[in-house]
CSV table of C-alpha atoms in Angstrom, one decimal:
chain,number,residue,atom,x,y,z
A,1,UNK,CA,140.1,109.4,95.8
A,2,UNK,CA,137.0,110.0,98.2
A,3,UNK,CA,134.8,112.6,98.5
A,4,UNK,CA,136.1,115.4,100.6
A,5,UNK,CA,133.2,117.5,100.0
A,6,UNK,CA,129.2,116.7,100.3
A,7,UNK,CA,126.6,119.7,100.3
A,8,UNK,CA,122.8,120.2,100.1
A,9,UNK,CA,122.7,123.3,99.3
A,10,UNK,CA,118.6,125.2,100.4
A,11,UNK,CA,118.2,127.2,97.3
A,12,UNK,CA,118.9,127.7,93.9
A,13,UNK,CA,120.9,130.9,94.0
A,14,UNK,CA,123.1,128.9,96.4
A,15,UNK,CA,123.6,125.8,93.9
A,16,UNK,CA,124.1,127.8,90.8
A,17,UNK,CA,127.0,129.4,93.0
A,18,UNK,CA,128.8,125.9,93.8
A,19,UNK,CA,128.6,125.0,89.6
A,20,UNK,CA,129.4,128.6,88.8
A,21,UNK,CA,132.9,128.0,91.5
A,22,UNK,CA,133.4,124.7,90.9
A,23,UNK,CA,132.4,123.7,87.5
A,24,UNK,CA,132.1,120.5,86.0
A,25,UNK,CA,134.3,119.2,88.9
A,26,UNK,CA,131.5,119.2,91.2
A,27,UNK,CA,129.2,116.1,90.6
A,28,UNK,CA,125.4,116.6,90.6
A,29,UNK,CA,123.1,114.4,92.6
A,30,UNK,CA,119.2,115.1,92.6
A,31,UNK,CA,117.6,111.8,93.5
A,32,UNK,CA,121.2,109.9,93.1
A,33,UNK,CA,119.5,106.8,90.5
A,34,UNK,CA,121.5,108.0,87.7
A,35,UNK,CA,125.1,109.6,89.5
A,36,UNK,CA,125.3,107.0,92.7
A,37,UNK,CA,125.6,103.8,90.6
A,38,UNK,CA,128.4,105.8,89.0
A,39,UNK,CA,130.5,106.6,91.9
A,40,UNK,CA,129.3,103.7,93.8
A,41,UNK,CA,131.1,101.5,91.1
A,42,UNK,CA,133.9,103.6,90.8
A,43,UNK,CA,133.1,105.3,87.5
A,44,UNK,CA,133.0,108.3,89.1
A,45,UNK,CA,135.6,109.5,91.3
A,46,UNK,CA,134.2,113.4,92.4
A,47,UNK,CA,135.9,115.0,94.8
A,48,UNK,CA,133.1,117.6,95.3
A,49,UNK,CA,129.4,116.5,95.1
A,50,UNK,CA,126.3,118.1,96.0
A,51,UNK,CA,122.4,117.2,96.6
A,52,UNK,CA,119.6,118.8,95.5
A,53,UNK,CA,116.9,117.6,97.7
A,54,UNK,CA,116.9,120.3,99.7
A,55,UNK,CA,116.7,123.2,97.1
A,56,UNK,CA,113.2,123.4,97.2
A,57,UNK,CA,112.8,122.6,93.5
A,58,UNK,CA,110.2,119.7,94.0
A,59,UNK,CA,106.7,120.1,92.9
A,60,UNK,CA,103.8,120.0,90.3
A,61,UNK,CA,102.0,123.2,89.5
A,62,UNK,CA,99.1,124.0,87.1
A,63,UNK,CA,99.9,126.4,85.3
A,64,UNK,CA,97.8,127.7,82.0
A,65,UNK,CA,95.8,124.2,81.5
A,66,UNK,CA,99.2,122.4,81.2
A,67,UNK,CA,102.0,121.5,84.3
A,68,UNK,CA,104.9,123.3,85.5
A,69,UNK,CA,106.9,120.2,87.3
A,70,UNK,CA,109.6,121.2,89.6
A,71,UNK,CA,113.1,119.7,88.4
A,72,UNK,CA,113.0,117.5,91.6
A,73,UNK,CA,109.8,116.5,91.8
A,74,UNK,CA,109.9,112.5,92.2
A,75,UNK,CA,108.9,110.2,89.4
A,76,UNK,CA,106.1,108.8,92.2
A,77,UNK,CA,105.1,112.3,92.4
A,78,UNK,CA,104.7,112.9,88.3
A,79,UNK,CA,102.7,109.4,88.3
A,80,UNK,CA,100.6,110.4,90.5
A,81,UNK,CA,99.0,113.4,88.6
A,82,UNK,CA,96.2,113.4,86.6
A,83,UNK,CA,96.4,116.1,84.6
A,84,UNK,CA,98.6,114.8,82.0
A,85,UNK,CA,97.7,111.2,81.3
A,86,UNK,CA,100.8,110.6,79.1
A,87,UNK,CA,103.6,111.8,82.3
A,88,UNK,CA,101.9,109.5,84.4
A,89,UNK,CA,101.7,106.9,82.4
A,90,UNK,CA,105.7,107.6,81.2
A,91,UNK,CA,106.3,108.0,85.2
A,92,UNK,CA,104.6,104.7,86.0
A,93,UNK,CA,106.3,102.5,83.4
A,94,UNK,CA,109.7,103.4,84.6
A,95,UNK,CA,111.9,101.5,86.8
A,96,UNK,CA,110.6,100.3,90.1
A,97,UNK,CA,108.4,101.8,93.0
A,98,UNK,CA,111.4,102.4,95.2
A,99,UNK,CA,113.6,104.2,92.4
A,100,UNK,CA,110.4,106.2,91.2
A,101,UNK,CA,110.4,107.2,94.8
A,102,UNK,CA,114.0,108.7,94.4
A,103,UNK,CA,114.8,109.4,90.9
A,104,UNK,CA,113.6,113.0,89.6
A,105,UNK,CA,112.4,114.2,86.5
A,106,UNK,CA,114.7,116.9,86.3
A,107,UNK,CA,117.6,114.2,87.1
A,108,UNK,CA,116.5,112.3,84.0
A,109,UNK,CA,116.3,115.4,81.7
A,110,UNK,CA,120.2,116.4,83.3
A,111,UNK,CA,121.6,113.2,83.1
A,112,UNK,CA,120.8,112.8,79.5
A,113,UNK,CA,120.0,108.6,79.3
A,114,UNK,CA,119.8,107.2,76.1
A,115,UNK,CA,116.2,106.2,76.8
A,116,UNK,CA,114.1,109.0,78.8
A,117,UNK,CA,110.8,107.2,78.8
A,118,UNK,CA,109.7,110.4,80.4
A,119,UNK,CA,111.4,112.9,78.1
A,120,UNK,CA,110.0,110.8,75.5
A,121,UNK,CA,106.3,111.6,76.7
A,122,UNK,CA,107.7,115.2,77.1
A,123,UNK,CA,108.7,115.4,73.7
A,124,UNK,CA,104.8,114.5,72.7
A,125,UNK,CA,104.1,117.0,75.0
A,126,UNK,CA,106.1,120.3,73.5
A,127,UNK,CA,107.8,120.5,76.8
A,128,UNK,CA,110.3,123.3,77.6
A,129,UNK,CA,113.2,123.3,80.1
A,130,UNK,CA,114.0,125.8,82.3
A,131,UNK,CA,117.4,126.3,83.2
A,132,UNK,CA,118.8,128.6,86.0
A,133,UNK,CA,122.5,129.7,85.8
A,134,UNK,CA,124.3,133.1,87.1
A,135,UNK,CA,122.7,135.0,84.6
A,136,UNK,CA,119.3,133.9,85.9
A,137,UNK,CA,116.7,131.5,83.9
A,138,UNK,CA,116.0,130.7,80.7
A,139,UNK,CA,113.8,128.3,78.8
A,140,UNK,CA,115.0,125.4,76.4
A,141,UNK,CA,112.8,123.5,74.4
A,142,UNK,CA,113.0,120.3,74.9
A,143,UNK,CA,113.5,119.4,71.0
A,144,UNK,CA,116.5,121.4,71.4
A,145,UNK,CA,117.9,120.2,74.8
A,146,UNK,CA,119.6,117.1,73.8
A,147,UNK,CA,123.0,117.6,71.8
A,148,UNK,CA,124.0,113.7,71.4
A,149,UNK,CA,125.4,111.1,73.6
A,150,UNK,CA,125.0,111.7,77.3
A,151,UNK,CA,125.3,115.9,76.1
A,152,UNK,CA,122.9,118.9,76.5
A,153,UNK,CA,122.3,121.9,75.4
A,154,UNK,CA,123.1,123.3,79.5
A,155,UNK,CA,125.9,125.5,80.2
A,156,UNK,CA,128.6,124.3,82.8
A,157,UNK,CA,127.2,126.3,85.4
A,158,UNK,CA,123.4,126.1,84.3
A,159,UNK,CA,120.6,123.7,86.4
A,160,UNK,CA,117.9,122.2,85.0
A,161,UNK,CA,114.8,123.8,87.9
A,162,UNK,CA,111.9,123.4,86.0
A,163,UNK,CA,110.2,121.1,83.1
A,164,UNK,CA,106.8,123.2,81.9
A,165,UNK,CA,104.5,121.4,79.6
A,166,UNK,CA,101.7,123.5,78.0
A,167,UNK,CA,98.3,122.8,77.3
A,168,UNK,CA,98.2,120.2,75.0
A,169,UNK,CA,95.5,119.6,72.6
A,170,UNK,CA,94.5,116.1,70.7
A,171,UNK,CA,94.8,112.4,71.9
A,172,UNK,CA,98.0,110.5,73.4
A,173,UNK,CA,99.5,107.0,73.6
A,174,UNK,CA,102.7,105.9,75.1
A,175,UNK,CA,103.9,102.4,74.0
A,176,UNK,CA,107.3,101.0,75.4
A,177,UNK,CA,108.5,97.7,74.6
A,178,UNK,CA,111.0,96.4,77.1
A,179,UNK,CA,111.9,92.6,78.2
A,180,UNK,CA,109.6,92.4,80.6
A,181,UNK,CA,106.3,94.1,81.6
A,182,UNK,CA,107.6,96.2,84.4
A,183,UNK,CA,110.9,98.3,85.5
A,184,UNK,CA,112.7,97.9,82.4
A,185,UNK,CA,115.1,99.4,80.6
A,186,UNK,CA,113.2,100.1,76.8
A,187,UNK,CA,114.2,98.4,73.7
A,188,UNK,CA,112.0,100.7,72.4
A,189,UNK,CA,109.7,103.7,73.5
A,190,UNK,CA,107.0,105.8,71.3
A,191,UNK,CA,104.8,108.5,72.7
A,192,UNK,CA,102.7,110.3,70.5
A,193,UNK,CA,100.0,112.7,70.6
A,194,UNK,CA,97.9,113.9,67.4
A,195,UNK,CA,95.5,116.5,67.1
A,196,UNK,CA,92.1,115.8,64.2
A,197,UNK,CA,89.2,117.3,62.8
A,198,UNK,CA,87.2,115.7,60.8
A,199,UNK,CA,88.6,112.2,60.5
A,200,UNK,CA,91.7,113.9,59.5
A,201,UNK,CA,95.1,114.5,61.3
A,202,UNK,CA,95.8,118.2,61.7
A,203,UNK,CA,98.7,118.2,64.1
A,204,UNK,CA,100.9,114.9,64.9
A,205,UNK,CA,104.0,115.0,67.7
A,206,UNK,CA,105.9,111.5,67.8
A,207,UNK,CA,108.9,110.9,70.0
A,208,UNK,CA,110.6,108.2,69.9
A,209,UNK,CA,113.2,106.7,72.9
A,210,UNK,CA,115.9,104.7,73.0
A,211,UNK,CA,116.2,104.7,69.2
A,212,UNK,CA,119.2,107.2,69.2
A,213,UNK,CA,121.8,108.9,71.4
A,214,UNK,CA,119.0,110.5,73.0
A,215,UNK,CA,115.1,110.8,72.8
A,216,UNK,CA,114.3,112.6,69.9
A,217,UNK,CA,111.0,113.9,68.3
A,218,UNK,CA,110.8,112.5,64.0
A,219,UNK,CA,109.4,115.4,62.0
A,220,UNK,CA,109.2,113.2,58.7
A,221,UNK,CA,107.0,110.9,60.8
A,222,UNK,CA,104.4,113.6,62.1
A,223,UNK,CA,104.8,115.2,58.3
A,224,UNK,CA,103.5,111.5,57.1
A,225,UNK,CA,100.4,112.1,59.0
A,226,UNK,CA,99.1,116.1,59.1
A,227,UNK,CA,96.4,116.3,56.6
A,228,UNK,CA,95.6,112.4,56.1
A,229,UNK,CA,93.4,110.3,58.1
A,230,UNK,CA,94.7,107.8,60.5
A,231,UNK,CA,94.7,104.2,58.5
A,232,UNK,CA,96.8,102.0,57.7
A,233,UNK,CA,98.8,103.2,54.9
A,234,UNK,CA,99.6,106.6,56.7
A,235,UNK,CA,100.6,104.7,60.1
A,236,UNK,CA,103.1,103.2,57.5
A,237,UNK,CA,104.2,105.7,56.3
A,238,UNK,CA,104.7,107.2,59.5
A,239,UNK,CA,106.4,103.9,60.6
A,240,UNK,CA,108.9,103.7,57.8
A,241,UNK,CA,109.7,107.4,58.3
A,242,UNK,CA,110.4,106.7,62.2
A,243,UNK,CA,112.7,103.6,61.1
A,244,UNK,CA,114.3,106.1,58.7
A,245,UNK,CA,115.6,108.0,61.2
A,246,UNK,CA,116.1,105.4,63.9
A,247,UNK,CA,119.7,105.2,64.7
A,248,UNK,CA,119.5,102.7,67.7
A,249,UNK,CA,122.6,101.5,69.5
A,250,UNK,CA,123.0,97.8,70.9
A,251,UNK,CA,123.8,97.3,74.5
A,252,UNK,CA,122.5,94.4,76.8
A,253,UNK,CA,118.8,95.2,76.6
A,254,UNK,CA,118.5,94.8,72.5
A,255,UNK,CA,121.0,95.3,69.8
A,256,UNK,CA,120.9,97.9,67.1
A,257,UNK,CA,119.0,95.5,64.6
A,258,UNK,CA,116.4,94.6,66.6
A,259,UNK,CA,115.6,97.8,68.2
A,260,UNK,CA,116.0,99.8,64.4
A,261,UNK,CA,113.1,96.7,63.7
A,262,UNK,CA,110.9,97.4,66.5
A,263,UNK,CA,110.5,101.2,66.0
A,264,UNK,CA,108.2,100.4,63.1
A,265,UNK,CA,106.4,97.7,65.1
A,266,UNK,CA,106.1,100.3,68.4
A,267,UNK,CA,105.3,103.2,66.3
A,268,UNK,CA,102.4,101.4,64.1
A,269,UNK,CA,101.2,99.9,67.5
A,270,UNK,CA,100.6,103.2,69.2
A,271,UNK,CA,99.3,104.9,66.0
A,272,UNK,CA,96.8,102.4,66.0
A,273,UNK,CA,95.4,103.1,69.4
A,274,UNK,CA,95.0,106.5,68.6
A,275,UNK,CA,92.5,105.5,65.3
A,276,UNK,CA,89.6,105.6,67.0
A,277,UNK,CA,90.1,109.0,68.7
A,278,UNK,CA,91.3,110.7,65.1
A,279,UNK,CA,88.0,108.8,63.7
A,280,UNK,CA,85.9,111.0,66.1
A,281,UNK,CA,84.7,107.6,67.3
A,282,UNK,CA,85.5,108.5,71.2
A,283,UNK,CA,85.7,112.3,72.6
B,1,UNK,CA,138.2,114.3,106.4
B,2,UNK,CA,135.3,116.5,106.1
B,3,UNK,CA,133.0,113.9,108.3
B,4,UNK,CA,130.2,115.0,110.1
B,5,UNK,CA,127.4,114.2,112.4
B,6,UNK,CA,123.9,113.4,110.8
B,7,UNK,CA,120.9,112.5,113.2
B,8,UNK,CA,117.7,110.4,112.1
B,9,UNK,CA,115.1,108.2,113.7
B,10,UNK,CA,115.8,104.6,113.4
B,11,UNK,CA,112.4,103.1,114.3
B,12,UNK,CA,111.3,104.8,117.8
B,13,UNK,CA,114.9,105.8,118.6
B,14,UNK,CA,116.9,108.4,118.1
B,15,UNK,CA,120.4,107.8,116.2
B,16,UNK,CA,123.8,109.8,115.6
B,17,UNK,CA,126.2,109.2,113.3
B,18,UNK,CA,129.9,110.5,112.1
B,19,UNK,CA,129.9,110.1,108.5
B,20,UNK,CA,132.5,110.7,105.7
B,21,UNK,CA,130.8,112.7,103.0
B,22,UNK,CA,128.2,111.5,100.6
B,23,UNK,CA,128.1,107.7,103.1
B,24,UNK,CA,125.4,105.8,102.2
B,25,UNK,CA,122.5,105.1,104.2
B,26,UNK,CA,123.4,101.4,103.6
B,27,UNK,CA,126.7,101.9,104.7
B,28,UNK,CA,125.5,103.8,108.1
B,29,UNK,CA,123.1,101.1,109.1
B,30,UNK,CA,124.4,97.9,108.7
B,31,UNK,CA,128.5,99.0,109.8
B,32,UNK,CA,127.7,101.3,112.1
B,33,UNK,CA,124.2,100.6,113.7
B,34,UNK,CA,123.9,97.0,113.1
B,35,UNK,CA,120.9,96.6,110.6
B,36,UNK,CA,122.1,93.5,108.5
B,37,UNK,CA,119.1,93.0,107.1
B,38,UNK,CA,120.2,95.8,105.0
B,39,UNK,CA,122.3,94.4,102.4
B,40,UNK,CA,124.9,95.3,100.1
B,41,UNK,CA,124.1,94.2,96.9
B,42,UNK,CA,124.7,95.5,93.5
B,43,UNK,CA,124.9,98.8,94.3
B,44,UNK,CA,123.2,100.2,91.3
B,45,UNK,CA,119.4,100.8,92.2
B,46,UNK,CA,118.7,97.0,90.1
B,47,UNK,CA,118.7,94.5,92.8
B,48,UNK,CA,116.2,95.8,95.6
B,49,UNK,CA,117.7,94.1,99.1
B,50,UNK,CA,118.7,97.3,100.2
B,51,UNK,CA,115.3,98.3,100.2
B,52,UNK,CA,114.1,100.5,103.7
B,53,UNK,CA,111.3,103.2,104.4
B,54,UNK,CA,112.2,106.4,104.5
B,55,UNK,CA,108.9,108.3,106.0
B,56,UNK,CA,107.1,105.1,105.5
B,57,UNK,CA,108.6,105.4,101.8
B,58,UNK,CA,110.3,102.6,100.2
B,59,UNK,CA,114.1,103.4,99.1
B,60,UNK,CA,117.0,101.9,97.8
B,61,UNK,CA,119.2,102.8,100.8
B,62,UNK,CA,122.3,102.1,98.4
B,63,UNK,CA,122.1,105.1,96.4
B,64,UNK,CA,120.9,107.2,99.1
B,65,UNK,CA,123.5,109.9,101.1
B,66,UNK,CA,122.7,109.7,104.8
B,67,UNK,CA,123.3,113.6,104.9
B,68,UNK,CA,119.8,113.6,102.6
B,69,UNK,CA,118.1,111.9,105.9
B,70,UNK,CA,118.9,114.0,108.3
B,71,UNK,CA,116.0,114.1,111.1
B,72,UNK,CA,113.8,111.8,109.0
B,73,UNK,CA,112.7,108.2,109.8
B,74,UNK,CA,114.2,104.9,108.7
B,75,UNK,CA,112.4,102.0,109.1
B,76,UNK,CA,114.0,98.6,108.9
B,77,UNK,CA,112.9,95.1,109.0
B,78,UNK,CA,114.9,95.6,112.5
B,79,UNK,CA,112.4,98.3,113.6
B,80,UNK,CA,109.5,96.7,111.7
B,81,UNK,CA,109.8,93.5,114.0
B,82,UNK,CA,108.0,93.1,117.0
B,83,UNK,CA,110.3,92.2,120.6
B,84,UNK,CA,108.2,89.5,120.9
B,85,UNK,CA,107.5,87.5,117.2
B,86,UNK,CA,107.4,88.5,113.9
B,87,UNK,CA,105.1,90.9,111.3
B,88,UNK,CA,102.2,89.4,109.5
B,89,UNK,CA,104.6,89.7,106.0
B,90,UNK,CA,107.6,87.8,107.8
B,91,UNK,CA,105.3,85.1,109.5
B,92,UNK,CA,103.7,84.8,106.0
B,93,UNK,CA,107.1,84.4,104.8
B,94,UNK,CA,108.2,81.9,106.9
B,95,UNK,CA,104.8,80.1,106.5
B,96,UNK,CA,105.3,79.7,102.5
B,97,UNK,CA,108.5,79.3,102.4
B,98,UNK,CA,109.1,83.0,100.4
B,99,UNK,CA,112.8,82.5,100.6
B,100,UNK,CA,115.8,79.9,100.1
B,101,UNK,CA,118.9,81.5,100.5
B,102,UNK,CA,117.2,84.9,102.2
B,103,UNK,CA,119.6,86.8,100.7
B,104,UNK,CA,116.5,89.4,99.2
B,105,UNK,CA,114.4,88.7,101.8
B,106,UNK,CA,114.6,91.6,104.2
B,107,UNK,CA,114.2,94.2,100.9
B,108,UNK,CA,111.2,91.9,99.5
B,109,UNK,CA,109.6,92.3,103.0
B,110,UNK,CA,110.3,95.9,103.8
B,111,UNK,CA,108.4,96.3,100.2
B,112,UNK,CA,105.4,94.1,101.1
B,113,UNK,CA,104.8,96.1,104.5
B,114,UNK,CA,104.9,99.4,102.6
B,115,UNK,CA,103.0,98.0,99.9
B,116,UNK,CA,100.0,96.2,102.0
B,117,UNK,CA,99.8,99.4,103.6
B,118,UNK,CA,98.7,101.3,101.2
B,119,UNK,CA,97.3,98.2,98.7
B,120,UNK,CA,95.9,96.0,101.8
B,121,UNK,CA,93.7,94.2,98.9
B,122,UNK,CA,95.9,94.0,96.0
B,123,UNK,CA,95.4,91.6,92.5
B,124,UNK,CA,98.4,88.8,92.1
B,125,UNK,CA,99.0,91.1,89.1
B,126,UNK,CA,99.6,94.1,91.5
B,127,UNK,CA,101.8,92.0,93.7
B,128,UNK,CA,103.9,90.7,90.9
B,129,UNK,CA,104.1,94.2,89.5
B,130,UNK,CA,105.4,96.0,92.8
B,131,UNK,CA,107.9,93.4,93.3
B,132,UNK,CA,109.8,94.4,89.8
B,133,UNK,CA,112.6,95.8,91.6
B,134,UNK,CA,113.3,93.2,93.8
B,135,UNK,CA,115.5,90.2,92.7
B,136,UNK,CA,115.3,86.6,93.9
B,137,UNK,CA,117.3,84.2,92.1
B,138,UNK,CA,116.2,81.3,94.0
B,139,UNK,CA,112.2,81.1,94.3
B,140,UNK,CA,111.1,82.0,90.9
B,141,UNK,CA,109.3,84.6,92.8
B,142,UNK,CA,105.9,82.0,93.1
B,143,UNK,CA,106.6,81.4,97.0
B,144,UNK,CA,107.1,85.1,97.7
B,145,UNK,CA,103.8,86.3,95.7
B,146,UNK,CA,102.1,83.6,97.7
B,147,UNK,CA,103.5,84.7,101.3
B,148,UNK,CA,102.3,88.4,100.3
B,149,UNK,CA,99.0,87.5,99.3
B,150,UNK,CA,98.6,85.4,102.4
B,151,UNK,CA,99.8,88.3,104.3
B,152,UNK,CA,96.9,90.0,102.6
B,153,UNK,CA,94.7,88.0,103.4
B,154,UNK,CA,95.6,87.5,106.8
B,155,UNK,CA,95.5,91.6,107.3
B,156,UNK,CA,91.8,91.3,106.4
């Protein structure tokens, strides 16, 4: 079957009115890194596909102290910004400079992978989706966006338009272990951000990617460290809670054992970089 | 079925093209206008030798729908060589031998131009980092950080 159908729709309304007509039968592109392979290699056969580079929906706002990143704002584009250190740094350790120059970050929120280094950092970050179907928008939290394999929490005829991350307080650290140094796919991915007084933890987010279906946030991890200070017996704990959870799957990039192994290793490694700033020992 | 005409900039010229829906821009310029340096790969984003500018913008032209480029401009290693010899990256290339079978050469080289443009005194780390998306599988990558260094260097 090829394509009989190709649009780019120019706004919103326009493309929540080609899902809300067509369904699940019309196949989404934003920056195409994700959907093109697919049809390219035949996985996907559409019919009906439409673009979204033209809908307007790329850009980074500042919003409130914290970022309001348009759904097809360019993973070039979200490196680039320094207001969050953590998206940048996400952004910059994904894939190469010519698919950060393409791929979107609303594309890798929609598309669901299994790894998300960026909707990892988001998770640190207390992100929130918004969604735009015929009923108009809505916001998602992130925590809650992710249903399992490949699935979200979007309705058929809903659009991811906008990723907002607030304000976030505390220090950050981003660790991804992957073959190689650069564009790779993770074995494993941590981002975490915690939040002290006194020497002592007072607010911990830790995300985890790759170690599931989908990136997922490990309360029983953050629990392990509110209220202690940051040494190494609650970085343990906090490591053995993540591994707890872990429910890694193997593919060609790491198998289940090694990855369910590493999420100890990544998560006590970025814990550890964020010692000194718990200590007070750096602003 | 459903074809239709896109228009874009292919270097200094003008081009038109009848194009079945969502057509690659890889597709469009090496069957139709004749860029072979553009090559067909894997297909999937991985490999890098379909790499052109888009607005002075590296791209994976593979995974890109020509409808997305309408009236922007494409630069090749076609349009990026000179009538009469060759650009500091491909005489760098063919100085330090940053290629065997050449087959990645064209998308390793569209790269280095963008990248020297904007980087025009980058680390060996920097070089080697930028280059992640673009597979060789017969240098071991040493020649080609060499030629893009040189080509650094020789830009100074």
């Amino acid at each position: 079957m090829t394509v009989s159908s190709y649009v780019l729709p120019t706004s919103v309304a326009e493309a929540v009115g080609l899902l809300q007509a067509h369904g699940s039968e019309i196949l989404v592109l934003a920056g195409g890194t994700v959907a093109m392979p697919l049809v390219n290699e035949g996985v996907r056969l559409p019919a009906r596909v439409m673009g979204l580079r033209r809908t307007g929906l790329d850009g980074i706002q500042t919003r409130d102290g914290g970022l309001r990143v348009g759904a097809t704002t360019t993973l070039t584009a979200l490196a680039a910004q320094d207001a969050v250190p953590l998206l940048a740094t996400a952004a910059r350790r994904t894939a190469s400079w010519a698919v950060r120059n393409m791929a979107t970050v609303g594309g890798n929120l929609f598309s669901a992978p299994r790894g998300g280094d960026v909707a990892t950092a988001l998770l640190a970050l207390d992100a929130v989706v918004e969604a735009t179907g015929p009923a108009g928008m809505r916001s998602i939290e992130l925590d809650a966006f992710f249903t399992g394999p490949f699935t979200t929490a979007l309705a058929p005829d809903e659009l991811v338009t906008a990723i907002v991350v607030p304000a976030a307080a505390g220090a950050t650290t981003f660790v991804k272990l992957g073959r190689r140094q650069a564009n790779t796919p993770a074995v494993v991915t941590v981002a975490a951000r915690l939040v002290a007084r006194g020497g002592s933890v007072t607010d911990a987010r830790l995300a985890l990617g790759s170690a599931g279906p989908h990136p997922v946030r490990v309360a029983a991890a953050e629990a392990a460290l509110v209220g202690r200070s940051l040494d190494d017996v609650s970085i343990a704990d906090a490591a053995a809670a993540a591994t707890d959870v872990a429910a890694p799957l193997s593919d060609a990039v790491a198998s289940d054992w090694y990855r369910r192994r590493m999420v100890g290793v990544i998560v006590r490694r970025a814990l550890e970089e964020l010692v000194p700033a718990v200590a007070g020992r750096v602003a | 079925m459903g074809s239709s005409v896109v228009a874009f900039e292919l270097g200094e010229r003008e081009v038109e093209v009848l194009v079945a829906p969502l057509t690659t821009l890889q597709a469009v310029l090496r069957t139709q206008l004749g860029q072979t340096s553009v090559k067909d790969g894997c297909r999937q984003g991985g490999c890098g030798s379909c790499t052109v500018l888009v607005d002075g913008e590296p791209v994976l032209s593979c995974l890109l729908p020509v409808e997305d480029i309408a009236g922007r401009r494409v630069t090749t290693l076609e349009s990026l060589t000179p009538v009469d010899g060759l650009h500091p990256v491909q005489r760098a290339f063919l100085e330090r031998n940053g290629f065997q079978c050449g087959y990645c050469t064209p998308g390793m080289e569209m790269l280095a131009a963008a990248f020297l443009k904007r980087h025009p005194e980058p680390s060996r780390d920097e070089i080697v980092d930028i280059l992640s998306g673009n597979v060789c599988r017969c240098t071991g990558y040493e020649p080609i950080v060499d030629a893009i260094a040189a080509a650094a260097e020789a830009g100074r």
